[in-house]
Amino acid sequence: LLTAVLAIVYAVVVVGLGAIVGRDSAWVTAVATLLAAAAFKLLHRRVQDRVDRRFRPGRHDALDVVAGFVEQLRNDRVDPEGVVDALREALGDPALELRFVLHPDEPPVDERGRPASPLDAARDIYEVRRGGMVIAEVVWSPLDDVERQWLPAVVAAAGLPIEMARLRVELRRRLHEVDASRARIAAVADEERRRIERDLHDGAQQRLVSIGLALRHAQHQLGADAEDARRTLDGAVVEIASAIEELRELANGLQPTLLQAGLGPALRELASRSPVPVKVSATADRYPPDIEAAAYFVACEGLTNAVKHARADQVVLRVARRDSVVVVSVADDGVGGATAGGGSGLTGLSDRVAAHGGQFRIESVRGSGTILRAELPCVS
């Protein structure tokens, strides 16, 4: 029918315009082609709809349900996550599941962002692809092979709401991770403040109190025995030196003063204090202070992990800039098997890097060493 209509339109235009401007004119062919194409666009959907309604009513009804949902979505009457119910109604399967693939290495999740339930071997799985990447999976139980053939067309019609729902699920998950990360950072900050208060009270404060008492005792001794007073004052000076050292250690734990000379020199100074050989690869480039501090703490925690837990014989610290990202890596040849969790220092590092909008990865195979890699965005 379409072929006949297009042939008639083309012939009528050619004959009509040919009688006016001449059949050899290129305009006749161009106008006839444009009108035939316009007629095809107008008629194809209507003819296909009537054919489907007559010969494939099930497919037609399924596409009609999805088309109605898409129209409601465009009018902002429904949420994209409602595409799951629309697919269930269109395909006649109340148990149909739509699993979203947020990352190729992660298990799929449902429309609420929760891990999907285990797969039933008796059900069909259809992968939804966009740009060559799997973004979702349709898990369902078709009634027959005819219904199974409808699925690609139905999923293609629902492609936009499926992709929108996936993006919303991913956004909610990222926001949840950010909230959890902030909560952990706040808890760590509170614990750190309590530790500093305790250390100051039990350490430096008590030493300074002892110094005060010793100096007062020295005052009473000066009149009687100057030699005893000198020994007492010498002991007070030693206590003062110890108190100052403790305060310096506390201050270094809060803000790395070594970074005043740059990240490279700070890492080399850190490596010189390590009990295991450390190779440092870093340029003299300077970065924003917060990025340098985050990179320094990644190196500190990675080196501590390699020495205390990995039992490494050698560690390699690398800092490099790739476009607008500063990459910090700590690689050791230890026992491996490192994981972030349970309130470990690696979890704190992950939160610290995430707070800067970066990514933190752990590559640790048991018996093959560990690589900690942090990617920190740096626009300056």
Short mmCIF file of C-alpha atoms in Angstrom, two decimals, residues 13-379:
data_model
loop_
_atom_site.label_atom_id
_atom_site.label_comp_id
_atom_site.label_asym_id
_atom_site.label_seq_id
_atom_site.Cartn_x
_atom_site.Cartn_y
_atom_site.Cartn_z
CA VAL A 13 3.98 15.45 -9.14
CA VAL A 14 6.24 14.59 -12.06
CA VAL A 15 3.40 14.79 -14.57
CA GLY A 16 1.88 17.96 -13.07
CA LEU A 17 5.09 19.91 -12.65
CA GLY A 18 6.49 18.48 -15.87
CA ALA A 19 3.62 19.98 -17.81
CA ILE A 20 4.43 23.40 -16.32
CA VAL A 21 8.24 23.62 -16.19
CA GLY A 22 9.22 20.69 -18.38
CA ARG A 23 9.96 17.11 -17.51
CA ASP A 24 13.71 17.52 -17.95
CA SER A 25 13.95 20.02 -15.09
CA ALA A 26 15.83 18.87 -11.96
CA TRP A 27 13.27 20.73 -9.84
CA VAL A 28 10.58 18.27 -10.87
CA THR A 29 12.54 15.31 -9.56
CA ALA A 30 13.52 17.10 -6.35
CA VAL A 31 10.00 18.24 -5.48
CA ALA A 32 8.52 14.83 -6.33
CA THR A 33 11.07 13.10 -4.09
CA LEU A 34 10.44 15.47 -1.17
CA LEU A 35 6.68 15.05 -1.38
CA ALA A 36 7.00 11.27 -1.62
CA ALA A 37 9.22 11.25 1.48
CA ALA A 38 6.76 13.45 3.37
CA ALA A 39 3.90 11.19 2.39
CA PHE A 40 5.87 8.14 3.57
CA LYS A 41 6.48 9.73 6.96
CA LEU A 42 2.82 10.57 7.41
CA LEU A 43 1.45 7.26 6.18
CA HIS A 44 3.95 4.72 7.49
CA ARG A 45 2.98 4.92 11.15
CA ARG A 46 -0.74 4.92 10.40
CA VAL A 47 -0.51 1.98 8.03
CA GLN A 48 1.76 0.07 10.42
CA ASP A 49 -0.64 0.76 13.28
CA ARG A 50 -3.59 -0.61 11.32
CA VAL A 51 -1.62 -3.66 10.19
CA ASP A 52 -0.49 -4.40 13.77
CA ARG A 53 -4.00 -3.89 15.10
CA ARG A 54 -5.35 -6.36 12.58
CA PHE A 55 -2.63 -9.02 12.34
CA ARG A 56 -0.60 -8.57 15.59
CA PRO A 57 -3.05 -7.27 18.19
CA GLY A 58 -0.88 -8.36 21.15
CA ARG A 59 2.16 -6.46 19.93
CA HIS A 60 0.01 -3.46 19.05
CA ASP A 61 -1.57 -3.33 22.51
CA ALA A 62 1.84 -3.67 24.20
CA LEU A 63 3.32 -0.81 22.20
CA ASP A 64 0.19 1.24 22.84
CA VAL A 65 0.62 0.83 26.62
CA VAL A 66 4.25 1.91 26.44
CA ALA A 67 3.43 4.83 24.15
CA GLY A 68 0.78 6.00 26.61
CA PHE A 69 3.26 5.85 29.46
CA VAL A 70 5.88 7.81 27.49
CA GLU A 71 3.28 10.48 26.69
CA GLN A 72 2.39 10.77 30.39
CA LEU A 73 6.08 11.03 31.23
CA ARG A 74 6.54 13.87 28.77
CA ASN A 75 3.62 15.68 30.40
CA ASP A 76 5.24 15.16 33.84
CA ARG A 77 2.36 13.04 35.13
CA VAL A 78 4.40 9.97 36.09
CA ASP A 79 7.92 9.18 37.29
CA PRO A 80 10.42 7.32 35.07
CA GLU A 81 10.53 4.42 37.57
CA GLY A 82 6.93 3.68 36.60
CA VAL A 83 8.27 2.13 33.40
CA VAL A 84 8.54 -1.15 35.34
CA ASP A 85 4.76 -1.28 35.86
CA ALA A 86 4.21 -0.19 32.26
CA LEU A 87 6.33 -3.08 30.98
CA ARG A 88 4.51 -5.51 33.27
CA GLU A 89 1.17 -4.37 31.90
CA ALA A 90 2.38 -4.30 28.29
CA LEU A 91 3.87 -7.81 28.41
CA GLY A 92 1.27 -9.33 30.72
CA ASP A 93 3.82 -10.46 33.32
CA PRO A 94 3.16 -9.12 36.85
CA ALA A 95 6.45 -10.65 38.03
CA LEU A 96 8.58 -8.88 35.40
CA GLU A 97 11.71 -7.25 36.83
CA LEU A 98 13.77 -4.40 35.45
CA ARG A 99 17.32 -4.53 36.81
CA PHE A 100 19.54 -1.50 36.28
CA VAL A 101 23.26 -1.97 35.60
CA LEU A 102 25.01 1.03 37.13
CA HIS A 103 28.54 -0.27 36.62
CA PRO A 104 29.79 -3.28 34.59
CA ASP A 105 31.67 -4.64 37.62
CA GLU A 106 28.75 -4.27 40.04
CA PRO A 107 25.65 -6.47 40.42
CA PRO A 108 22.37 -5.04 39.06
CA VAL A 109 19.94 -3.14 41.30
CA ASP A 110 16.18 -2.66 41.26
CA GLU A 111 14.27 0.59 40.74
CA ARG A 112 14.86 1.53 44.39
CA GLY A 113 18.62 1.08 44.08
CA ARG A 114 18.68 -2.08 46.21
CA PRO A 115 20.61 -5.20 45.11
CA ALA A 116 18.44 -7.29 42.80
CA SER A 117 17.13 -10.63 43.96
CA PRO A 118 18.83 -13.85 42.76
CA LEU A 119 17.99 -14.90 39.22
CA ASP A 120 15.56 -17.70 38.45
CA ALA A 121 17.00 -20.01 35.80
CA ALA A 122 13.52 -20.58 34.35
CA ARG A 123 13.06 -16.91 33.40
CA ASP A 124 14.31 -15.08 30.32
CA ILE A 125 16.84 -12.26 30.51
CA TYR A 126 16.93 -9.53 27.87
CA GLU A 127 19.75 -6.97 27.95
CA VAL A 128 18.86 -3.33 27.29
CA ARG A 129 21.73 -1.58 25.51
CA ARG A 130 22.52 2.05 24.83
CA GLY A 131 25.60 3.00 22.85
CA GLY A 132 26.94 -0.56 23.04
CA MET A 133 26.71 -0.59 26.85
CA VAL A 134 24.29 -2.68 28.90
CA ILE A 135 22.23 -0.29 31.05
CA ALA A 136 19.49 -2.66 32.24
CA GLU A 137 18.14 -6.21 32.15
CA VAL A 138 14.53 -7.30 31.68
CA VAL A 139 13.81 -10.51 33.59
CA TRP A 140 10.45 -12.03 32.62
CA SER A 141 8.53 -15.17 31.69
CA PRO A 142 7.05 -14.99 28.15
CA LEU A 143 3.96 -17.02 27.37
CA ASP A 144 5.24 -18.20 23.98
CA ASP A 145 7.78 -17.47 21.25
CA VAL A 146 5.45 -14.95 19.61
CA GLU A 147 5.39 -12.82 22.75
CA ARG A 148 9.15 -13.23 23.07
CA GLN A 149 9.51 -11.62 19.63
CA TRP A 150 7.63 -8.52 20.80
CA LEU A 151 10.13 -7.67 23.52
CA PRO A 152 12.82 -5.85 21.45
CA ALA A 153 10.22 -3.49 19.97
CA VAL A 154 8.56 -2.89 23.34
CA VAL A 155 11.89 -2.21 25.07
CA ALA A 156 12.97 0.09 22.24
CA ALA A 157 9.75 2.08 22.68
CA ALA A 158 10.46 2.33 26.42
CA GLY A 159 14.15 3.17 25.94
CA LEU A 160 13.91 6.78 27.07
CA PRO A 161 12.11 6.15 30.39
CA ILE A 162 14.39 3.17 31.10
CA GLU A 163 17.47 5.33 30.68
CA MET A 164 15.95 8.14 32.76
CA ALA A 165 15.03 5.70 35.54
CA ARG A 166 18.56 4.30 35.56
CA LEU A 167 20.08 7.77 35.85
CA ARG A 168 17.74 8.63 38.73
CA VAL A 169 18.59 5.38 40.53
CA GLU A 170 22.30 6.06 40.08
CA LEU A 171 21.89 9.63 41.32
CA ARG A 172 20.03 8.50 44.46
CA ARG A 173 22.69 5.90 45.12
CA ARG A 174 25.51 8.42 44.76
CA LEU A 175 23.72 10.84 47.07
CA HIS A 176 23.27 8.07 49.62
CA GLU A 177 26.98 7.26 49.39
CA VAL A 178 27.84 10.94 49.84
CA ASP A 179 25.60 11.16 52.92
CA ALA A 180 27.14 8.01 54.38
CA SER A 181 30.64 9.30 53.61
CA ARG A 182 29.90 12.63 55.28
CA ALA A 183 28.53 10.85 58.32
CA ARG A 184 31.70 8.76 58.58
CA ILE A 185 33.89 11.85 58.14
CA ALA A 186 31.97 13.66 60.88
CA ALA A 187 32.29 10.64 63.19
CA VAL A 188 36.03 10.39 62.52
CA ALA A 189 36.45 14.13 63.09
CA ASP A 190 34.63 13.91 66.43
CA GLU A 191 36.72 10.92 67.47
CA GLU A 192 39.89 12.73 66.42
CA ARG A 193 38.96 15.78 68.48
CA ARG A 194 38.31 13.58 71.50
CA ARG A 195 41.67 11.85 70.98
CA ILE A 196 43.50 15.17 70.77
CA GLU A 197 41.75 16.41 73.90
CA ARG A 198 42.67 13.19 75.72
CA ASP A 199 46.26 13.27 74.53
CA LEU A 200 46.67 16.89 75.52
CA HIS A 201 45.17 16.25 78.93
CA ASP A 202 47.06 13.07 79.71
CA GLY A 203 50.30 13.96 77.95
CA ALA A 204 51.43 17.51 77.35
CA GLN A 205 49.20 19.03 80.01
CA GLN A 206 50.45 16.72 82.75
CA ARG A 207 54.04 17.31 81.70
CA LEU A 208 53.59 21.07 81.87
CA VAL A 209 51.98 20.73 85.30
CA SER A 210 54.96 18.72 86.47
CA ILE A 211 57.28 21.36 85.06
CA GLY A 212 55.45 24.06 86.99
CA LEU A 213 55.74 22.12 90.24
CA ALA A 214 59.43 21.42 89.58
CA LEU A 215 60.20 25.06 88.93
CA ARG A 216 58.36 26.09 92.07
CA HIS A 217 60.36 23.50 94.01
CA ALA A 218 63.55 24.92 92.48
CA GLN A 219 62.64 28.35 93.76
CA HIS A 220 62.57 27.01 97.30
CA GLN A 221 65.91 25.25 96.81
CA LEU A 222 67.86 28.21 95.43
CA GLY A 223 68.44 29.72 98.80
CA ALA A 224 69.80 26.56 100.42
CA ASP A 225 71.66 24.56 97.82
CA ALA A 226 72.36 26.04 94.36
CA GLU A 227 73.67 22.71 92.97
CA ASP A 228 70.45 20.87 93.75
CA ALA A 229 68.51 23.71 92.16
CA ARG A 230 70.51 23.38 88.94
CA ARG A 231 69.79 19.66 88.75
CA THR A 232 66.10 20.31 89.30
CA LEU A 233 66.06 22.99 86.62
CA ASP A 234 67.87 20.66 84.20
CA GLY A 235 65.16 18.07 84.74
CA ALA A 236 62.50 20.72 84.12
CA VAL A 237 64.16 21.68 80.84
CA VAL A 238 64.11 18.03 79.72
CA GLU A 239 60.42 17.82 80.56
CA ILE A 240 59.76 21.01 78.58
CA ALA A 241 61.55 19.53 75.56
CA SER A 242 59.44 16.38 75.81
CA ALA A 243 56.25 18.41 76.05
CA ILE A 244 57.21 20.47 73.01
CA GLU A 245 57.92 17.30 71.00
CA GLU A 246 54.54 15.86 71.90
CA LEU A 247 52.79 19.04 70.82
CA ARG A 248 54.70 18.97 67.53
CA GLU A 249 53.59 15.40 66.88
CA LEU A 250 49.99 16.35 67.56
CA ALA A 251 50.27 19.34 65.23
CA ASN A 252 51.83 17.23 62.47
CA GLY A 253 48.89 14.86 62.72
CA LEU A 254 46.52 17.75 62.07
CA GLN A 255 48.33 19.60 59.30
CA PRO A 256 51.40 18.32 57.43
CA THR A 257 53.87 21.19 57.70
CA LEU A 258 56.23 19.34 55.35
CA LEU A 259 53.99 20.40 52.46
CA GLN A 260 55.27 23.95 52.67
CA ALA A 261 58.15 22.87 50.41
CA GLY A 262 55.85 20.98 48.03
CA LEU A 263 54.36 17.53 47.68
CA GLY A 264 57.46 15.93 46.17
CA PRO A 265 59.86 16.97 48.95
CA ALA A 266 57.25 16.04 51.58
CA LEU A 267 56.93 12.53 50.15
CA ARG A 268 60.71 12.11 50.01
CA GLU A 269 60.98 13.20 53.63
CA LEU A 270 58.22 10.74 54.50
CA ALA A 271 60.06 7.97 52.63
CA SER A 272 63.32 8.71 54.48
CA ARG A 273 61.62 7.91 57.79
CA SER A 274 60.25 4.54 56.60
CA PRO A 275 61.82 1.33 57.94
CA VAL A 276 61.44 -0.25 54.47
CA PRO A 277 62.94 1.03 51.20
CA VAL A 278 60.62 3.49 49.46
CA LYS A 279 61.02 4.72 45.89
CA VAL A 280 59.40 8.11 45.24
CA SER A 281 58.41 9.32 41.77
CA ALA A 282 57.06 12.86 41.92
CA THR A 283 57.67 16.07 40.03
CA ALA A 284 58.19 19.52 41.51
CA ASP A 285 54.71 20.65 40.39
CA ARG A 286 52.58 22.43 42.96
CA TYR A 287 48.87 21.80 43.42
CA PRO A 288 46.12 23.45 45.49
CA PRO A 289 46.80 23.05 49.24
CA ASP A 290 43.78 20.79 49.85
CA ILE A 291 44.80 18.48 46.99
CA GLU A 292 48.40 18.29 48.25
CA ALA A 293 47.16 17.51 51.77
CA ALA A 294 44.84 14.78 50.51
CA ALA A 295 47.61 13.25 48.37
CA TYR A 296 50.01 13.36 51.34
CA PHE A 297 47.55 11.57 53.63
CA VAL A 298 46.96 8.92 50.96
CA ALA A 299 50.71 8.33 50.79
CA CYS A 300 51.00 8.25 54.62
CA GLU A 301 48.18 5.75 55.06
CA GLY A 302 49.41 3.61 52.16
CA LEU A 303 52.94 3.52 53.55
CA THR A 304 51.66 2.73 57.04
CA ASN A 305 49.54 -0.08 55.66
CA ALA A 306 52.52 -1.49 53.74
CA VAL A 307 54.77 -1.46 56.80
CA LYS A 308 52.37 -2.62 59.51
CA HIS A 309 50.01 -4.97 57.70
CA ALA A 310 51.42 -5.92 54.30
CA ARG A 311 54.90 -6.77 55.61
CA ALA A 312 56.33 -5.35 52.39
CA ASP A 313 60.00 -5.34 51.42
CA GLN A 314 59.67 -2.39 49.05
CA VAL A 315 57.16 0.42 48.41
CA VAL A 316 56.76 2.72 45.41
CA LEU A 317 55.10 6.15 45.79
CA ARG A 318 54.05 7.86 42.57
CA VAL A 319 52.39 11.23 41.97
CA ALA A 320 51.55 12.35 38.45
CA ARG A 321 49.14 14.74 36.79
CA ARG A 322 46.95 13.53 33.94
CA ASP A 323 45.02 16.36 32.36
CA SER A 324 42.89 17.73 35.21
CA VAL A 325 43.46 14.83 37.62
CA VAL A 326 46.26 14.22 40.13
CA VAL A 327 46.93 10.48 40.45
CA VAL A 328 48.55 9.22 43.65
CA SER A 329 49.51 5.55 43.91
CA VAL A 330 51.17 3.49 46.64
CA ALA A 331 52.34 0.05 45.52
CA ASP A 332 53.96 -2.58 47.72
CA ASP A 333 55.14 -6.18 47.30
CA GLY A 334 53.55 -7.43 50.53
CA VAL A 335 51.08 -10.16 51.36
CA GLY A 336 48.08 -8.43 49.70
CA GLY A 337 44.46 -9.04 50.57
CA ALA A 338 43.79 -5.48 51.74
CA THR A 339 40.17 -4.30 51.84
CA ALA A 340 38.40 -1.12 52.92
CA GLY A 341 35.82 -1.72 55.61
CA GLY A 342 35.12 -2.08 59.27
CA GLY A 343 36.34 1.41 60.14
CA SER A 344 39.82 0.80 58.73
CA GLY A 345 42.19 3.55 57.69
CA LEU A 346 41.49 2.69 54.05
CA THR A 347 37.81 3.53 54.58
CA GLY A 348 38.84 6.90 55.96
CA LEU A 349 41.06 7.46 52.92
CA SER A 350 38.19 6.59 50.58
CA ASP A 351 35.98 9.12 52.37
CA ARG A 352 38.70 11.77 52.28
CA VAL A 353 39.21 11.30 48.53
CA ALA A 354 35.44 11.25 47.90
CA ALA A 355 35.09 14.51 49.83
CA HIS A 356 37.34 16.09 47.18
CA GLY A 357 35.23 14.63 44.36
CA GLY A 358 37.83 11.99 43.53
CA GLN A 359 37.95 8.22 43.21
CA PHE A 360 39.82 5.74 45.38
CA ARG A 361 40.64 2.18 44.27
CA ILE A 362 42.32 -0.79 45.92
CA GLU A 363 43.98 -3.52 43.87
CA SER A 364 45.08 -6.21 46.28
CA VAL A 365 45.38 -9.88 45.38
CA ARG A 366 46.47 -12.10 48.23
CA GLY A 367 50.14 -12.95 47.80
CA SER A 368 50.68 -10.36 45.04
CA GLY A 369 50.96 -7.05 46.90
CA THR A 370 48.67 -4.05 47.09
CA ILE A 371 48.19 -0.94 44.98
CA LEU A 372 46.28 2.03 46.40
CA ARG A 373 45.32 4.59 43.77
CA ALA A 374 43.60 7.92 44.36
CA GLU A 375 42.46 10.22 41.54
CA LEU A 376 41.92 13.78 42.75
CA PRO A 377 40.40 16.43 40.44
CA CYS A 378 42.66 19.46 40.03
CA VAL A 379 41.53 22.30 37.78
#
